[in-house]
Amino acid sequence: NGTQSTLNTWAKARQSRPTPPYQARPPWPNPFQSSSLEEVEVEVGSQNCSETDYSTYCDGPLESGTAYELRIRAFTATGYRDSQSIKFQTEHPTATSAIVVILIILTIVSVTSFIAWRRWSEKKNNTILKKKSKLRRTKSSELCEGLTI
């Protein structure tokens, strides 16, 4: 239970390793307008933030493959209170990206190889046809003209 938030901003927290706790959003009005309990959905890491603005609370992008603890900080007129932590880890998109890049490269190499093979094959067939066209048919009597027995 506290009376004033002293957490880092997103930009300031990114300067340290490991990343210390930071407040992602400024205190906002109570999302629960009535006394009924409703679910509120908040997307984490969804804002584009300046990496040099150390005074503005901002919910900047999360790093891939990183473990996080999320706490909801509820503000009241007399202060605030933090919820229990919710632990999660972001995915490693590098593995997925690497697979996509490899598949694209393999596709390009395959298509290029196929085109080169087709051109080589057509060139080879044209050479054989040219050689065949140079040969002429002769009669067997013409073959024997110069022979003496």
mmCIF file of C-alpha atoms in Angstrom:
data_model
loop_
_atom_site.group_PDB
_atom_site.id
_atom_site.type_symbol
_atom_site.label_atom_id
_atom_site.label_comp_id
_atom_site.label_asym_id
_atom_site.label_seq_id
_atom_site.Cartn_x
_atom_site.Cartn_y
_atom_site.Cartn_z
ATOM 1 C CA ASN A 1 0.000 0.000 0.000
ATOM 2 C CA GLY A 2 1.509 3.346 -1.006
ATOM 3 C CA THR A 3 0.667 6.966 -1.436
ATOM 4 C CA GLN A 4 2.858 7.971 -4.385
ATOM 5 C CA SER A 5 4.135 6.014 -7.382
ATOM 6 C CA THR A 6 7.922 5.973 -7.550
ATOM 7 C CA LEU A 7 8.356 3.458 -10.353
ATOM 8 C CA ASN A 8 10.455 4.092 -13.450
ATOM 9 C CA THR A 9 8.974 4.946 -16.811
ATOM 10 C CA TRP A 10 9.323 2.463 -19.690
ATOM 11 C CA ALA A 11 12.169 4.475 -21.295
ATOM 12 C CA LYS A 12 14.127 4.795 -18.044
ATOM 13 C CA ALA A 13 13.691 1.114 -17.151
ATOM 14 C CA ARG A 14 15.042 0.020 -20.565
ATOM 15 C CA GLN A 15 18.402 1.588 -19.684
ATOM 16 C CA SER A 16 19.122 -1.005 -16.961
ATOM 17 C CA ARG A 17 19.743 -4.746 -17.048
ATOM 18 C CA PRO A 18 17.936 -6.608 -15.712
ATOM 19 C CA THR A 19 15.001 -4.338 -16.418
ATOM 20 C CA PRO A 20 13.642 -2.983 -13.127
ATOM 21 C CA PRO A 21 9.910 -2.619 -12.467
ATOM 22 C CA TYR A 22 8.293 0.236 -14.349
ATOM 23 C CA GLN A 23 4.874 1.806 -14.556
ATOM 24 C CA ALA A 24 3.494 1.403 -18.061
ATOM 25 C CA ARG A 25 0.473 3.670 -17.883
ATOM 26 C CA PRO A 26 -0.439 6.825 -16.014
ATOM 27 C CA PRO A 27 -3.196 6.515 -13.434
ATOM 28 C CA TRP A 28 -6.513 6.671 -15.251
ATOM 29 C CA PRO A 29 -10.068 7.091 -14.044
ATOM 30 C CA ASN A 30 -11.760 4.090 -12.544
ATOM 31 C CA PRO A 31 -12.712 1.772 -15.431
ATOM 32 C CA PHE A 32 -15.456 0.281 -13.268
ATOM 33 C CA GLN A 33 -18.154 2.933 -13.545
ATOM 34 C CA SER A 34 -20.678 0.968 -11.525
ATOM 35 C CA SER A 35 -20.419 -1.286 -8.526
ATOM 36 C CA SER A 36 -20.883 -4.405 -10.697
ATOM 37 C CA LEU A 37 -17.840 -6.536 -11.383
ATOM 38 C CA GLU A 38 -16.842 -6.489 -15.022
ATOM 39 C CA GLU A 39 -13.789 -7.807 -16.764
ATOM 40 C CA VAL A 40 -11.406 -5.202 -18.147
ATOM 41 C CA GLU A 41 -8.984 -6.253 -20.878
ATOM 42 C CA VAL A 42 -5.670 -4.419 -21.217
ATOM 43 C CA GLU A 43 -3.125 -5.153 -23.948
ATOM 44 C CA VAL A 44 0.413 -4.970 -22.573
ATOM 45 C CA GLY A 45 3.304 -3.552 -24.622
ATOM 46 C CA SER A 46 1.087 -2.024 -27.293
ATOM 47 C CA GLN A 47 2.291 1.581 -27.491
ATOM 48 C CA ASN A 48 5.052 3.221 -29.523
ATOM 49 C CA CYS A 49 7.175 5.047 -26.988
ATOM 50 C CA SER A 50 10.131 7.396 -27.141
ATOM 51 C CA GLU A 51 13.248 5.751 -25.755
ATOM 52 C CA THR A 52 14.476 9.134 -24.520
ATOM 53 C CA ASP A 53 11.330 10.458 -22.799
ATOM 54 C CA TYR A 54 12.047 9.544 -19.191
ATOM 55 C CA SER A 55 9.136 11.486 -17.700
ATOM 56 C CA THR A 56 6.105 10.072 -19.553
ATOM 57 C CA TYR A 57 4.556 6.766 -18.556
ATOM 58 C CA CYS A 58 4.236 4.645 -21.663
ATOM 59 C CA ASP A 59 3.395 0.992 -22.360
ATOM 60 C CA GLY A 60 6.229 0.316 -24.814
ATOM 61 C CA PRO A 61 6.915 -2.904 -26.707
ATOM 62 C CA LEU A 62 8.015 -5.953 -24.749
ATOM 63 C CA GLU A 63 11.250 -7.752 -25.612
ATOM 64 C CA SER A 64 10.956 -11.201 -27.176
ATOM 65 C CA GLY A 65 11.898 -14.240 -25.136
ATOM 66 C CA THR A 66 11.733 -12.331 -21.850
ATOM 67 C CA ALA A 67 10.033 -13.240 -18.581
ATOM 68 C CA TYR A 68 7.790 -10.543 -17.125
ATOM 69 C CA GLU A 69 5.768 -9.974 -13.995
ATOM 70 C CA LEU A 70 2.675 -7.869 -14.376
ATOM 71 C CA ARG A 71 0.988 -6.144 -11.470
ATOM 72 C CA ILE A 72 -2.148 -4.102 -11.568
ATOM 73 C CA ARG A 73 -1.806 -0.943 -9.525
ATOM 74 C CA ALA A 74 -5.151 0.360 -8.296
ATOM 75 C CA PHE A 75 -5.163 4.041 -7.378
ATOM 76 C CA THR A 76 -7.554 5.608 -4.916
ATOM 77 C CA ALA A 77 -7.887 9.066 -3.421
ATOM 78 C CA THR A 78 -5.624 8.025 -0.548
ATOM 79 C CA GLY A 79 -2.952 6.137 -2.505
ATOM 80 C CA TYR A 80 -2.609 2.867 -4.380
ATOM 81 C CA ARG A 81 -2.342 -0.881 -3.895
ATOM 82 C CA ASP A 82 -0.650 -3.481 -6.121
ATOM 83 C CA SER A 83 -2.235 -6.785 -7.098
ATOM 84 C CA GLN A 84 -0.454 -10.105 -6.902
ATOM 85 C CA SER A 85 1.985 -10.561 -9.758
ATOM 86 C CA ILE A 86 0.952 -12.286 -12.969
ATOM 87 C CA LYS A 87 3.988 -14.004 -14.518
ATOM 88 C CA PHE A 88 4.328 -14.569 -18.255
ATOM 89 C CA GLN A 89 7.008 -14.882 -20.918
ATOM 90 C CA THR A 90 7.041 -13.460 -24.421
ATOM 91 C CA GLU A 91 7.704 -15.795 -27.343
ATOM 92 C CA HIS A 92 10.928 -16.168 -29.292
ATOM 93 C CA PRO A 93 9.978 -14.929 -32.759
ATOM 94 C CA THR A 94 13.576 -15.362 -33.898
ATOM 95 C CA ALA A 95 13.045 -19.116 -34.362
ATOM 96 C CA THR A 96 9.890 -18.521 -36.381
ATOM 97 C CA SER A 97 11.557 -15.734 -38.350
ATOM 98 C CA ALA A 98 14.586 -17.909 -39.050
ATOM 99 C CA ILE A 99 12.380 -20.709 -40.383
ATOM 100 C CA VAL A 100 10.514 -18.273 -42.643
ATOM 101 C CA VAL A 101 13.792 -16.796 -43.949
ATOM 102 C CA ILE A 102 15.227 -20.270 -44.620
ATOM 103 C CA LEU A 103 12.066 -21.324 -46.477
ATOM 104 C CA ILE A 104 12.158 -18.170 -48.603
ATOM 105 C CA ILE A 105 15.832 -18.752 -49.455
ATOM 106 C CA LEU A 106 15.185 -22.418 -50.312
ATOM 107 C CA THR A 107 12.274 -21.413 -52.535
ATOM 108 C CA ILE A 108 14.394 -18.840 -54.383
ATOM 109 C CA VAL A 109 17.255 -21.336 -54.835
ATOM 110 C CA SER A 110 14.837 -24.045 -56.039
ATOM 111 C CA VAL A 111 13.119 -21.777 -58.569
ATOM 112 C CA THR A 112 16.456 -20.424 -59.828
ATOM 113 C CA SER A 113 17.882 -23.950 -60.135
ATOM 114 C CA PHE A 114 14.797 -25.143 -62.010
ATOM 115 C CA ILE A 115 14.966 -22.224 -64.464
ATOM 116 C CA ALA A 116 18.708 -22.790 -65.032
ATOM 117 C CA TRP A 117 18.148 -26.528 -65.559
ATOM 118 C CA ARG A 118 15.356 -25.844 -68.091
ATOM 119 C CA ARG A 119 17.544 -23.435 -70.049
ATOM 120 C CA TRP A 120 20.466 -25.866 -69.999
ATOM 121 C CA SER A 121 18.172 -28.712 -71.050
ATOM 122 C CA GLU A 122 16.697 -26.688 -73.933
ATOM 123 C CA LYS A 123 20.173 -25.611 -75.073
ATOM 124 C CA LYS A 124 21.383 -29.231 -74.994
ATOM 125 C CA ASN A 125 18.355 -30.404 -77.012
ATOM 126 C CA ASN A 126 18.901 -27.630 -79.584
ATOM 127 C CA THR A 127 22.557 -28.677 -80.004
ATOM 128 C CA ILE A 128 21.552 -32.305 -80.624
ATOM 129 C CA LEU A 129 18.929 -31.221 -83.169
ATOM 130 C CA LYS A 130 21.511 -29.081 -85.004
ATOM 131 C CA LYS A 131 23.941 -32.009 -85.172
ATOM 132 C CA LYS A 132 21.206 -34.315 -86.473
ATOM 133 C CA SER A 133 20.193 -31.796 -89.132
ATOM 134 C CA LYS A 134 23.778 -31.686 -90.484
ATOM 135 C CA LEU A 135 23.728 -35.406 -91.178
ATOM 136 C CA ARG A 136 22.280 -36.273 -94.578
ATOM 137 C CA ARG A 137 20.853 -39.479 -95.811
ATOM 138 C CA THR A 138 22.811 -41.315 -98.410
ATOM 139 C CA LYS A 139 22.018 -44.327 -100.551
ATOM 140 C CA SER A 140 23.920 -47.490 -99.953
ATOM 141 C CA SER A 141 25.200 -47.342 -103.558
ATOM 142 C CA GLU A 142 26.824 -43.989 -102.800
ATOM 143 C CA LEU A 143 28.605 -45.520 -99.832
ATOM 144 C CA CYS A 144 30.101 -48.217 -101.991
ATOM 145 C CA GLU A 145 31.245 -45.965 -104.863
ATOM 146 C CA GLY A 146 34.785 -45.512 -103.725
ATOM 147 C CA LEU A 147 35.272 -49.118 -102.606
ATOM 148 C CA THR A 148 37.163 -51.572 -104.719
ATOM 149 C CA ILE A 149 36.967 -55.255 -104.113
#
